[in-house]
Short mmCIF file of C-alpha atoms and ligand atoms in Angstrom, two decimals:
data_model
loop_
_atom_site.label_atom_id
_atom_site.label_comp_id
_atom_site.label_asym_id
_atom_site.label_seq_id
_atom_site.Cartn_x
_atom_site.Cartn_y
_atom_site.Cartn_z
CA MET A 21 -90.15 -16.06 85.47
CA PRO A 22 -92.82 -18.54 84.21
CA ASN A 23 -95.94 -18.32 86.16
CA LYS A 24 -97.43 -21.72 85.12
CA PHE A 25 -96.23 -25.06 85.87
CA TYR A 26 -96.58 -28.23 83.87
CA ILE A 27 -95.26 -31.40 85.52
CA THR A 28 -95.10 -34.91 84.06
CA THR A 29 -94.37 -38.50 85.51
CA PRO A 30 -93.21 -41.40 83.05
CA ILE A 31 -96.02 -43.32 81.59
CA TYR A 32 -95.79 -46.74 83.17
CA TYR A 33 -95.71 -49.98 81.35
CA VAL A 34 -98.92 -51.86 82.00
CA ASN A 35 -97.58 -55.42 81.80
CA ALA A 36 -97.25 -55.50 85.57
CA PRO A 37 -99.03 -53.67 88.41
CA ALA A 38 -97.30 -50.70 90.07
CA HIS A 39 -94.93 -51.20 92.91
CA ILE A 40 -93.66 -48.64 95.44
CA GLY A 41 -90.99 -47.26 92.95
CA HIS A 42 -93.65 -46.18 90.57
CA SER A 43 -95.85 -44.74 93.36
CA TYR A 44 -92.67 -42.68 94.44
CA THR A 45 -92.44 -40.59 91.23
CA ASN A 46 -96.21 -40.09 91.28
CA ILE A 47 -96.21 -38.93 94.88
CA ALA A 48 -93.23 -36.58 94.26
CA ALA A 49 -94.88 -35.20 91.30
CA ASP A 50 -98.16 -34.84 93.09
CA THR A 51 -96.39 -33.12 95.99
CA LEU A 52 -94.74 -30.69 93.61
CA ALA A 53 -98.18 -30.12 91.67
CA ARG A 54 -99.97 -29.30 94.97
CA TYR A 55 -97.41 -27.04 96.26
CA ASN A 56 -97.38 -25.03 93.04
CA ARG A 57 -101.09 -24.96 92.83
CA ASN A 58 -100.99 -23.34 96.34
CA LEU A 59 -98.40 -20.95 95.03
CA LEU A 60 -99.66 -20.01 91.56
CA GLY A 61 -103.36 -20.90 91.52
CA LYS A 62 -105.06 -24.29 90.49
CA GLU A 63 -105.62 -22.94 87.00
CA ASN A 64 -101.72 -22.42 86.37
CA VAL A 65 -100.66 -25.87 87.14
CA TRP A 66 -101.04 -29.03 84.93
CA PHE A 67 -100.17 -32.52 86.18
CA LEU A 68 -99.81 -35.42 83.78
CA THR A 69 -99.26 -39.00 84.32
CA GLY A 70 -100.38 -42.04 82.10
CA THR A 71 -99.70 -45.41 81.01
CA ASP A 72 -97.34 -46.83 78.05
CA GLU A 73 -99.42 -49.53 76.27
CA HIS A 74 -97.60 -50.67 73.26
CA GLY A 75 -94.70 -52.99 72.77
CA GLN A 76 -93.86 -56.85 72.78
CA LYS A 77 -93.72 -57.37 76.49
CA ILE A 78 -97.47 -56.00 76.72
CA LYS A 79 -98.58 -58.02 73.83
CA LYS A 80 -96.91 -61.17 75.73
CA ALA A 81 -98.75 -60.21 79.05
CA ALA A 82 -102.00 -60.02 77.18
CA ASP A 83 -101.50 -63.39 75.53
CA GLN A 84 -100.62 -64.89 78.93
CA ALA A 85 -103.86 -63.40 80.31
CA LYS A 86 -105.63 -64.78 77.36
CA LEU A 87 -107.04 -61.32 76.44
CA SER A 88 -106.85 -59.34 73.31
CA PRO A 89 -104.19 -56.48 73.77
CA ILE A 90 -106.74 -53.74 73.90
CA GLU A 91 -108.76 -55.55 76.35
CA PHE A 92 -105.67 -56.27 78.53
CA VAL A 93 -104.55 -52.54 78.40
CA ASP A 94 -107.90 -51.15 79.27
CA GLN A 95 -108.03 -53.30 82.33
CA ALA A 96 -104.47 -52.32 83.22
CA ALA A 97 -104.87 -48.71 82.86
CA MET A 98 -107.97 -48.79 84.94
CA GLN A 99 -105.97 -50.46 87.81
CA PHE A 100 -103.28 -47.72 87.53
CA ARG A 101 -106.05 -44.94 87.58
CA ASP A 102 -107.50 -46.40 90.55
CA LEU A 103 -104.41 -46.81 92.43
CA TRP A 104 -103.47 -43.16 91.82
CA SER A 105 -106.76 -42.12 93.14
CA LYS A 106 -106.38 -44.23 96.34
CA LEU A 107 -102.82 -42.57 96.77
CA ALA A 108 -104.39 -39.10 96.47
CA ILE A 109 -102.63 -38.37 93.38
CA SER A 110 -104.12 -35.20 91.87
CA ASN A 111 -103.28 -35.45 88.26
CA ASP A 112 -105.07 -33.31 85.87
CA ASP A 113 -105.20 -35.76 82.91
CA PHE A 114 -104.21 -39.36 82.32
CA ILE A 115 -102.61 -40.14 78.91
CA ARG A 116 -102.73 -43.55 77.36
CA THR A 117 -100.57 -44.48 74.45
CA THR A 118 -103.57 -46.22 72.92
CA GLN A 119 -105.64 -43.16 72.67
CA SER A 120 -106.36 -41.56 69.42
CA ARG A 121 -105.20 -38.11 70.36
CA HIS A 122 -101.71 -39.76 71.05
CA ILE A 123 -101.61 -41.99 67.99
CA LYS A 124 -102.53 -39.02 65.74
CA CYS A 125 -99.72 -36.93 67.26
CA VAL A 126 -96.99 -39.54 67.11
CA GLN A 127 -97.84 -40.30 63.52
CA LYS A 128 -97.71 -36.55 62.76
CA ALA A 129 -94.42 -36.21 64.50
CA LEU A 130 -92.90 -39.06 62.61
CA SER A 131 -94.14 -37.75 59.28
CA ILE A 132 -92.61 -34.26 60.19
CA VAL A 133 -89.18 -35.59 61.06
CA TYR A 134 -89.30 -38.02 58.05
CA GLU A 135 -90.22 -35.21 55.63
CA LYS A 136 -87.35 -33.13 57.09
CA GLY A 137 -84.92 -35.99 56.07
CA ASP A 138 -84.06 -36.93 59.77
CA ILE A 139 -85.39 -40.54 59.34
CA TYR A 140 -83.90 -42.88 56.85
CA GLU A 141 -84.24 -46.56 55.94
CA ASP A 142 -81.37 -49.03 56.52
CA LYS A 143 -80.45 -52.63 57.22
CA TYR A 144 -80.30 -53.40 61.06
CA GLU A 145 -77.94 -55.80 62.61
CA GLY A 146 -77.54 -56.11 66.44
CA TRP A 147 -78.52 -57.39 69.63
CA TYR A 148 -82.00 -57.00 70.97
CA CYS A 149 -83.33 -57.41 74.58
CA THR A 150 -86.97 -58.06 74.36
CA PRO A 151 -87.99 -57.39 78.10
CA CYS A 152 -86.19 -53.98 77.97
CA GLU A 153 -87.12 -53.23 74.29
CA THR A 154 -83.67 -52.02 73.82
CA PHE A 155 -81.07 -52.66 70.99
CA TRP A 156 -77.46 -52.91 72.21
CA PRO A 157 -74.58 -52.30 69.74
CA LYS A 158 -71.92 -55.05 69.65
CA THR A 159 -69.51 -52.73 71.26
CA GLN A 160 -71.83 -52.56 74.53
CA THR A 161 -72.18 -56.23 75.21
CA THR A 162 -69.40 -58.74 75.63
CA ASP A 163 -71.36 -61.89 76.39
CA ASN A 164 -74.65 -61.53 74.51
CA PHE A 165 -76.45 -60.59 77.73
CA CYS A 166 -78.40 -57.40 78.33
CA PRO A 167 -76.05 -55.13 80.19
CA ASP A 168 -79.16 -53.75 81.95
CA CYS A 169 -81.33 -56.75 83.01
CA LYS A 170 -78.67 -59.53 82.36
CA ARG A 171 -81.04 -61.63 80.33
CA PRO A 172 -79.97 -63.15 77.04
CA LEU A 173 -80.10 -61.13 73.98
CA GLU A 174 -81.54 -62.06 70.53
CA ASN A 175 -79.34 -61.44 67.39
CA ILE A 176 -81.49 -59.68 64.85
CA SER A 177 -81.03 -58.58 61.18
CA GLU A 178 -83.76 -56.61 59.39
CA THR A 179 -84.78 -53.50 57.58
CA ASN A 180 -85.57 -50.53 59.84
CA PHE A 181 -85.95 -46.95 60.02
CA PHE A 182 -83.50 -44.71 61.94
CA PHE A 183 -83.55 -41.34 63.48
CA LYS A 184 -80.54 -39.21 63.07
CA LEU A 185 -79.39 -38.64 66.65
CA SER A 186 -75.90 -38.27 65.55
CA LYS A 187 -76.69 -35.09 63.44
CA TYR A 188 -77.70 -33.29 66.72
CA GLN A 189 -75.00 -34.48 69.17
CA ASP A 190 -72.98 -31.32 68.99
CA TRP A 191 -76.30 -29.08 69.33
CA LEU A 192 -77.02 -31.13 72.44
CA VAL A 193 -73.84 -30.74 74.19
CA LYS A 194 -73.86 -27.15 73.48
CA TYR A 195 -77.40 -26.84 74.76
CA ILE A 196 -76.77 -28.61 78.15
CA LYS A 197 -73.46 -26.64 78.61
CA ASP A 198 -75.17 -23.32 78.15
CA PRO A 199 -75.11 -21.58 81.50
CA ALA A 200 -78.71 -20.49 80.86
CA HIS A 201 -79.52 -24.29 81.02
CA ILE A 202 -77.65 -25.13 84.17
CA SER A 203 -80.91 -26.64 85.78
CA TYR A 204 -81.92 -28.48 82.47
CA ILE A 205 -80.80 -31.97 83.95
CA GLN A 206 -80.96 -32.32 87.59
CA PRO A 207 -79.38 -33.20 90.01
CA ALA A 208 -76.06 -31.88 88.80
CA SER A 209 -74.49 -35.44 89.00
CA ARG A 210 -76.93 -36.58 86.47
CA ARG A 211 -76.19 -33.60 84.24
CA ASN A 212 -72.48 -34.60 84.57
CA GLU A 213 -73.12 -38.20 83.75
CA VAL A 214 -75.13 -37.27 80.48
CA LEU A 215 -72.41 -34.86 79.41
CA SER A 216 -69.48 -37.18 80.03
CA PHE A 217 -71.49 -39.87 78.05
CA LEU A 218 -72.06 -37.38 75.10
CA GLU A 219 -68.40 -36.31 75.16
CA ASN A 220 -66.82 -39.80 75.21
CA ASN A 221 -69.19 -41.62 72.79
CA LYS A 222 -70.39 -41.04 69.39
CA LEU A 223 -74.13 -41.26 69.32
CA GLU A 224 -75.45 -43.87 66.99
CA ASP A 225 -78.63 -43.18 65.12
CA LEU A 226 -81.65 -44.52 66.86
CA CYS A 227 -83.65 -47.60 65.30
CA ILE A 228 -87.28 -46.27 65.56
CA SER A 229 -89.18 -49.18 63.99
CA ARG A 230 -89.99 -52.68 64.28
CA PRO A 231 -91.05 -54.83 61.40
CA ILE A 232 -94.79 -55.53 61.84
CA GLU A 233 -94.16 -59.53 61.81
CA ARG A 234 -91.95 -59.17 64.89
CA LEU A 235 -94.30 -56.65 66.66
CA SER A 236 -97.88 -56.17 65.80
CA TRP A 237 -98.80 -54.21 68.91
CA GLY A 238 -97.65 -50.69 68.04
CA ILE A 239 -98.37 -47.47 65.94
CA PRO A 240 -97.93 -48.04 62.28
CA LEU A 241 -95.36 -45.84 60.75
CA PRO A 242 -97.07 -43.41 58.41
CA PHE A 243 -94.34 -43.93 55.81
CA SER A 244 -94.31 -47.67 55.81
CA CYS A 245 -96.96 -50.23 56.29
CA LYS A 246 -94.40 -52.90 57.19
CA HIS A 247 -93.47 -51.27 60.32
CA VAL A 248 -94.61 -49.93 63.74
CA THR A 249 -93.06 -47.36 65.92
CA TYR A 250 -90.27 -48.21 68.48
CA VAL A 251 -91.85 -47.93 71.98
CA TRP A 252 -89.83 -45.00 73.11
CA PHE A 253 -90.50 -42.94 70.09
CA ASP A 254 -94.14 -43.52 70.78
CA ALA A 255 -93.99 -43.06 74.73
CA LEU A 256 -91.90 -39.87 74.85
CA ILE A 257 -94.42 -38.07 72.54
CA ASN A 258 -96.97 -38.50 75.40
CA TYR A 259 -95.84 -35.24 77.16
CA ILE A 260 -96.76 -33.22 74.09
CA SER A 261 -99.70 -35.41 72.67
CA ALA A 262 -101.72 -34.78 75.96
CA VAL A 263 -101.59 -31.16 75.83
CA GLY A 264 -101.47 -29.86 72.24
CA GLU A 265 -101.47 -30.44 68.61
CA PHE A 266 -99.61 -29.80 65.41
CA ASP A 267 -101.33 -27.50 62.85
CA ASP A 268 -101.25 -27.83 59.17
CA LYS A 269 -97.88 -26.13 58.80
CA ASN A 270 -96.47 -28.53 61.32
CA ILE A 271 -96.21 -26.06 64.14
CA TYR A 272 -97.07 -27.48 67.64
CA HIS A 273 -99.36 -25.48 69.85
CA SER A 274 -100.17 -25.99 73.54
CA VAL A 275 -100.98 -23.72 76.45
CA TRP A 276 -98.93 -25.99 78.61
CA TRP A 277 -95.82 -26.22 76.31
CA ASP A 278 -95.14 -22.44 75.89
CA LYS A 279 -92.60 -20.00 77.26
CA GLU A 280 -94.99 -18.88 80.01
CA VAL A 281 -94.69 -22.40 81.53
CA LYS A 282 -92.03 -24.13 83.61
CA VAL A 283 -92.05 -27.69 82.04
CA THR A 284 -90.74 -30.43 84.34
CA HIS A 285 -90.41 -34.02 83.63
CA LEU A 286 -89.77 -36.30 86.77
CA VAL A 287 -88.26 -39.78 85.95
CA GLY A 288 -86.20 -42.46 87.53
CA LYS A 289 -82.48 -42.59 86.92
CA ASP A 290 -83.19 -45.80 84.79
CA ILE A 291 -84.67 -43.71 81.82
CA LEU A 292 -82.45 -40.67 82.19
CA ARG A 293 -80.68 -41.27 78.78
CA HIS A 294 -84.14 -41.67 76.97
CA HIS A 295 -85.19 -38.35 78.53
CA ALA A 296 -82.00 -36.34 78.32
CA ILE A 297 -80.65 -37.58 74.78
CA TYR A 298 -83.54 -39.04 72.79
CA TRP A 299 -86.27 -36.65 73.90
CA PRO A 300 -84.50 -33.38 73.63
CA ILE A 301 -83.28 -34.45 70.09
CA MET A 302 -86.87 -35.34 69.05
CA LEU A 303 -88.05 -31.92 70.15
CA GLU A 304 -85.33 -30.01 68.48
CA ALA A 305 -86.04 -32.00 65.13
CA LEU A 306 -89.69 -31.11 65.51
CA GLY A 307 -88.99 -27.34 66.26
CA ILE A 308 -90.38 -27.61 69.62
CA ARG A 309 -88.81 -25.84 72.63
CA GLN A 310 -87.03 -27.87 75.42
CA PRO A 311 -88.52 -28.64 78.69
CA ASP A 312 -87.06 -26.45 81.74
CA THR A 313 -86.05 -29.60 83.69
CA ILE A 314 -85.57 -33.34 83.71
CA PHE A 315 -85.17 -34.43 87.17
CA ALA A 316 -83.95 -38.05 87.63
CA HIS A 317 -84.45 -39.56 91.09
CA GLY A 318 -83.01 -42.67 92.55
CA TRP A 319 -84.13 -46.02 93.10
CA TRP A 320 -85.81 -47.60 96.10
CA MET A 321 -83.93 -50.73 96.86
CA ILE A 322 -84.82 -53.90 98.85
CA ASN A 323 -81.52 -55.10 100.66
CA GLU A 324 -79.33 -53.12 98.32
CA ASP A 325 -81.01 -54.86 95.24
CA LYS A 326 -83.30 -52.72 92.85
CA MET A 327 -86.95 -53.24 93.33
CA SER A 328 -88.42 -54.68 89.97
CA LYS A 329 -90.91 -57.28 88.83
CA SER A 330 -88.07 -59.47 87.28
CA ARG A 331 -86.24 -59.50 90.42
CA GLY A 332 -89.38 -60.61 92.22
CA ASN A 333 -89.01 -58.26 95.35
CA VAL A 334 -91.84 -55.68 94.69
CA VAL A 335 -93.71 -54.22 97.45
CA ASN A 336 -97.25 -53.22 96.82
CA PRO A 337 -97.89 -49.45 97.61
CA LEU A 338 -101.54 -49.93 98.40
CA GLU A 339 -100.69 -52.52 101.20
CA MET A 340 -98.29 -49.95 102.69
CA ALA A 341 -100.68 -47.19 102.51
CA GLU A 342 -103.50 -49.29 104.13
CA LYS A 343 -101.19 -50.78 106.80
CA TYR A 344 -99.55 -47.39 107.90
CA GLY A 345 -101.87 -44.84 106.46
CA LEU A 346 -101.56 -43.08 103.13
CA ASP A 347 -100.01 -39.91 104.67
CA ALA A 348 -97.47 -41.73 106.63
CA TYR A 349 -96.36 -43.76 103.60
CA ARG A 350 -96.14 -40.49 101.56
CA TYR A 351 -94.11 -38.84 104.29
CA PHE A 352 -91.79 -41.68 104.65
CA LEU A 353 -90.90 -41.78 100.94
CA LEU A 354 -90.39 -38.00 100.78
CA ARG A 355 -88.60 -37.60 104.06
CA ASP A 356 -86.29 -40.68 104.56
CA VAL A 357 -84.07 -40.21 101.36
CA PRO A 358 -83.04 -37.14 99.60
CA PHE A 359 -84.70 -36.83 96.19
CA GLY A 360 -82.05 -38.00 93.74
CA LEU A 361 -80.22 -40.53 95.80
CA ASP A 362 -81.07 -44.28 96.34
CA GLY A 363 -82.82 -45.33 99.34
CA ASN A 364 -83.34 -48.70 101.12
CA PHE A 365 -87.15 -49.49 101.71
CA SER A 366 -88.05 -51.30 104.95
CA GLU A 367 -91.25 -51.46 107.00
CA GLU A 368 -88.94 -50.97 110.05
CA GLY A 369 -88.08 -47.53 108.37
CA ILE A 370 -91.63 -46.52 108.07
CA ILE A 371 -92.49 -47.53 111.69
CA LYS A 372 -89.35 -45.37 112.93
CA ARG A 373 -90.46 -42.39 111.13
CA PHE A 374 -94.12 -43.01 112.21
CA ASN A 375 -93.32 -43.34 115.88
CA GLY A 376 -90.77 -40.51 115.81
CA ASP A 377 -91.54 -37.69 113.53
CA LEU A 378 -95.35 -38.33 113.19
CA ALA A 379 -96.52 -39.63 116.64
CA ASN A 380 -94.02 -38.06 119.00
CA ASP A 381 -93.50 -34.74 117.35
CA LEU A 382 -96.44 -33.78 115.18
CA GLY A 383 -99.42 -35.88 116.69
CA ASN A 384 -98.20 -35.02 120.17
CA LEU A 385 -97.93 -31.22 119.51
CA ILE A 386 -101.50 -31.05 118.05
CA TYR A 387 -103.11 -33.35 120.64
CA ARG A 388 -101.50 -31.61 123.73
CA THR A 389 -102.44 -28.18 122.22
CA LEU A 390 -105.98 -29.05 121.75
CA THR A 391 -106.14 -30.78 125.14
CA MET A 392 -105.09 -27.57 126.91
CA ILE A 393 -107.47 -25.35 124.84
CA GLU A 394 -110.33 -27.78 126.16
CA LYS A 395 -109.07 -27.78 129.67
CA TYR A 396 -108.12 -24.01 130.25
CA TYR A 397 -110.75 -22.26 127.75
CA SER A 398 -113.57 -24.85 127.20
CA GLY A 399 -112.58 -25.41 123.51
CA ILE A 400 -112.36 -21.71 122.46
CA VAL A 401 -109.15 -20.26 121.35
CA PRO A 402 -108.49 -17.42 123.62
CA GLY A 403 -107.71 -13.76 122.39
CA GLY A 404 -105.04 -11.25 123.72
CA GLY A 405 -102.27 -11.89 125.95
CA SER A 406 -98.43 -10.95 125.53
CA LEU A 407 -95.54 -13.02 124.39
CA ASP A 408 -92.18 -13.79 126.00
CA ASN A 409 -89.01 -14.14 124.28
CA SER A 410 -88.86 -17.77 123.18
CA GLY A 411 -92.27 -17.14 121.70
CA TRP A 412 -90.79 -14.48 119.30
CA ASP A 413 -88.32 -17.02 118.02
CA ILE A 414 -91.26 -19.19 117.01
CA LYS A 415 -92.85 -16.14 115.36
CA GLU A 416 -89.68 -15.55 113.38
CA LYS A 417 -89.59 -19.19 112.24
CA ILE A 418 -93.23 -19.09 111.20
CA GLY A 419 -92.41 -16.05 109.02
CA ALA A 420 -89.29 -17.68 107.50
CA LEU A 421 -91.04 -21.13 106.67
CA PRO A 422 -92.59 -20.19 103.39
CA ILE A 423 -89.25 -18.98 102.21
CA GLU A 424 -87.48 -22.10 103.46
CA LEU A 425 -90.15 -24.11 101.45
CA ASN A 426 -89.86 -22.04 98.29
CA ASP A 427 -85.96 -22.61 98.28
CA SER A 428 -86.19 -26.42 99.04
CA MET A 429 -89.11 -27.24 96.74
CA GLY A 430 -87.35 -25.20 93.96
CA THR A 431 -84.47 -27.55 94.15
CA PHE A 432 -86.76 -30.71 94.50
CA ASN A 433 -85.45 -31.23 98.01
CA PHE A 434 -88.43 -32.75 99.57
CA SER A 435 -86.75 -34.14 102.49
CA LEU A 436 -85.17 -30.82 103.32
CA ALA A 437 -88.56 -29.16 102.96
CA LEU A 438 -89.89 -31.50 105.48
CA GLU A 439 -87.15 -30.96 107.77
CA TYR A 440 -87.74 -27.18 107.65
CA ILE A 441 -91.46 -27.81 108.74
CA TRP A 442 -90.40 -30.24 111.58
CA ASP A 443 -87.85 -27.55 112.81
CA LEU A 444 -90.98 -25.50 113.72
CA VAL A 445 -92.79 -28.49 115.12
CA ASN A 446 -89.78 -29.34 117.37
CA MET A 447 -89.34 -25.81 118.33
CA THR A 448 -92.88 -25.48 119.40
CA ASN A 449 -92.81 -28.74 121.36
CA LYS A 450 -89.82 -27.55 123.20
CA TYR A 451 -91.67 -24.30 123.95
CA VAL A 452 -94.24 -26.16 125.70
CA GLU A 453 -91.90 -28.00 127.72
CA GLU A 454 -90.01 -24.92 128.79
CA THR A 455 -93.07 -22.67 129.29
CA LYS A 456 -94.75 -25.34 131.45
CA PRO A 457 -98.29 -24.01 131.05
CA TRP A 458 -99.65 -26.17 133.72
CA ASN A 459 -97.55 -23.60 136.12
CA LEU A 460 -98.91 -20.69 134.36
CA ALA A 461 -102.38 -21.97 134.91
CA LYS A 462 -101.77 -22.60 138.45
CA GLU A 463 -100.07 -19.29 139.10
CA GLY A 464 -102.81 -17.53 137.57
CA LYS A 465 -100.73 -16.05 134.78
CA ASP A 466 -103.66 -15.69 132.41
CA GLU A 467 -102.05 -13.10 130.02
CA GLN A 468 -99.05 -15.19 129.37
CA LEU A 469 -101.13 -18.49 129.05
CA LYS A 470 -103.37 -16.79 126.56
CA ALA A 471 -100.54 -15.63 124.39
CA PHE A 472 -98.89 -18.99 124.67
CA ILE A 473 -101.99 -20.97 123.53
CA ARG A 474 -102.48 -18.41 120.50
CA LEU A 475 -98.92 -18.87 119.39
CA LEU A 476 -99.15 -22.71 119.42
CA VAL A 477 -102.58 -22.51 117.44
CA GLU A 478 -100.59 -20.16 114.95
CA ALA A 479 -97.69 -22.57 114.71
CA ILE A 480 -100.01 -25.61 114.11
CA ARG A 481 -101.96 -23.71 111.41
CA VAL A 482 -98.83 -22.93 109.66
CA VAL A 483 -97.64 -26.55 109.88
CA GLY A 484 -101.09 -27.59 108.55
CA GLN A 485 -100.99 -25.36 105.57
CA GLN A 486 -97.20 -26.23 104.67
CA ILE A 487 -97.52 -29.99 104.94
CA ALA A 488 -100.63 -29.95 102.64
CA PRO A 489 -98.73 -30.84 99.51
CA PHE A 490 -97.07 -33.87 101.10
CA MET A 491 -99.70 -35.09 103.46
CA PRO A 492 -103.17 -33.74 102.17
CA LYS A 493 -105.47 -35.68 104.49
CA THR A 494 -103.35 -34.85 107.58
CA ALA A 495 -103.37 -31.16 106.68
CA GLU A 496 -106.93 -31.25 106.10
CA SER A 497 -107.58 -32.82 109.55
CA ILE A 498 -105.45 -30.29 111.27
CA ILE A 499 -107.12 -27.41 109.94
CA LEU A 500 -110.36 -28.89 110.68
CA GLN A 501 -109.38 -29.84 114.22
CA LEU A 502 -108.19 -25.98 114.76
CA GLY A 503 -111.75 -24.96 113.80
CA ASN A 504 -112.60 -21.19 113.45
CA ALA A 505 -112.69 -20.03 117.09
CA LYS A 506 -114.00 -23.34 118.53
CA ILE A 507 -111.73 -26.39 118.10
CA ASN A 508 -113.01 -29.83 116.96
CA LYS A 509 -110.45 -32.14 118.66
CA THR A 510 -110.26 -35.74 117.53
CA ASN A 511 -108.26 -38.76 118.61
CA PRO A 512 -104.50 -38.54 118.19
CA LEU A 513 -103.48 -38.26 114.49
CA PHE A 514 -100.71 -40.92 114.68
CA PRO A 515 -101.23 -43.50 117.48
CA ARG A 516 -97.85 -45.15 118.09
CA ILE A 517 -97.33 -48.45 116.52
CA GLU A 518 -96.35 -50.88 119.16
CA ILE A 519 -93.57 -53.19 117.87
CA LYS A 520 -94.23 -56.79 118.98
CA ASN A 521 -91.08 -58.91 119.57
N1 MSP B 630 -92.68 -46.96 79.98
C1 MSP B 630 -91.34 -46.38 80.35
C2 MSP B 630 -91.40 -44.88 80.49
C3 MSP B 630 -91.81 -44.14 79.40
S1 MSP B 630 -91.90 -42.45 79.82
C4 MSP B 630 -92.06 -41.53 78.26
C5 MSP B 630 -90.99 -47.10 81.63
N2 MSP B 630 -92.03 -47.44 82.43
S2 MSP B 630 -91.71 -48.36 83.77
O1 MSP B 630 -93.15 -48.89 84.28
O2 MSP B 630 -90.73 -49.28 83.71
O3 MSP B 630 -91.44 -47.19 84.88
C6 MSP B 630 -90.22 -46.71 85.08
C7 MSP B 630 -90.20 -45.71 86.23
O4 MSP B 630 -91.01 -46.24 87.28
C8 MSP B 630 -88.93 -45.24 86.67
O5 MSP B 630 -88.37 -44.17 85.77
C9 MSP B 630 -89.18 -44.54 88.06
O6 MSP B 630 -89.88 -43.27 87.83
C10 MSP B 630 -90.04 -45.57 88.38
N3 MSP B 630 -89.49 -46.75 89.09
C11 MSP B 630 -89.49 -48.16 88.85
N4 MSP B 630 -88.84 -48.85 89.58
C12 MSP B 630 -88.19 -47.91 90.72
C13 MSP B 630 -87.56 -48.18 91.92
N5 MSP B 630 -87.23 -49.34 92.38
N6 MSP B 630 -87.44 -46.90 92.65
C14 MSP B 630 -87.84 -45.76 92.25
N7 MSP B 630 -88.47 -45.63 91.05
C15 MSP B 630 -88.53 -46.54 90.25
O7 MSP B 630 -89.87 -47.12 81.95
#
């Protein structure tokens, strides 16, 4: 079993500010990184995110902003970094495709594949979608509109360089089908989708260049001064350029891309094909091992429509985090929809989770427990006492929780992991209602009351530890409020949101 963990997010295009869809991938990756740091130690986890800064649409955005491309991407990358820090994203590195470490690595990778004979020059004719930066073969468009974004395509004829995807098709099918690689593409539905695509279509070689007259803002091909690299061949390399280098013999070295490490790519389902077809073949052609898992999550939709800049329905993640609190926002995204499926985003949805799970369940449990400690024991957690039967159920659940978390996090099931934690919260709240501590106090049953309070504290402490990867600030506050022996009670963590009609 690998004892190190390397997790990546897509690198985001900088032509537009991030919306909640982008923040979703980063919050999920952040939660996994934090969870694994707790499990494996900080030094054994590496979390990478970054920005994708080349291509025609970025050049266009720079022109519109009346800035040079580099000035524009510098500003935009700063905004992304700033956003991630405000959302408590704990990435260890931030890769930009305009950094020299990346450019060097892309050019080296291109040379290696070219020398190997897997890149050739040919005439290209086809339909091109500039906003998506994608070529569409004639067979895939019926009306000259982009099958993805539905905008008009441009008819193009030029000389370009092609990467021999077709040569590797059989290898890839075999690799994905190998039972040892059952968790290579996840969830299983996406694995089936990729396999059925590969089994029903003949892969066309991938055009990996653009003539410099049509696109000046890109990485020059090392073997043609008239061309720059297609954005995806440039962008995908970020996962290796950020953590390692090729040596003089064209062997790639990295402490984070080695057999000791579980390498995981989180992506949205929109870019599954690039990650599950182009990228594996690029790695194979470069003689580099495959990642362990490529997980494609679903989309956040607004009234059944995908959220995207082109549809004009984007929601600003910072606005949501400021309005409802960062941890409530993180909680909602991870809890409301099973990772992998699509979800509908609405503020009513956040408020429902906030008032229910956070205010009524978690906030209430902590506040009422600390209030009892103040009232009955002047703020000092009592020692001793003996437990009754329902207390032992809670003890058992406390012991089982780390295992439940391990299972659910191992399968990227954030919502289930949170359900497991909330099972304990709810059991403990029920325990308070059933035990009726106010009666124990009245009747002078001190031994029982002490054990009862101690168990509540133990349950809350475990909840505090286990929610840390999901809701880091809340976890910190819980642990702080519990104190060492003396508690430090604050206001309720999640005061109910009153809905005005
Ligand atoms: N630059 C490429 C990725 C290169 S990775 C080598 C790109 N960038 S993007 O800015 O368009 O970001 C796409 C990613 O943002 C998706 O894969 C997903 O992670 C996230 N999301 C964008 N919109 C989304 C939703 N509406 N819902 C959920 N996530 C979505 O593609």
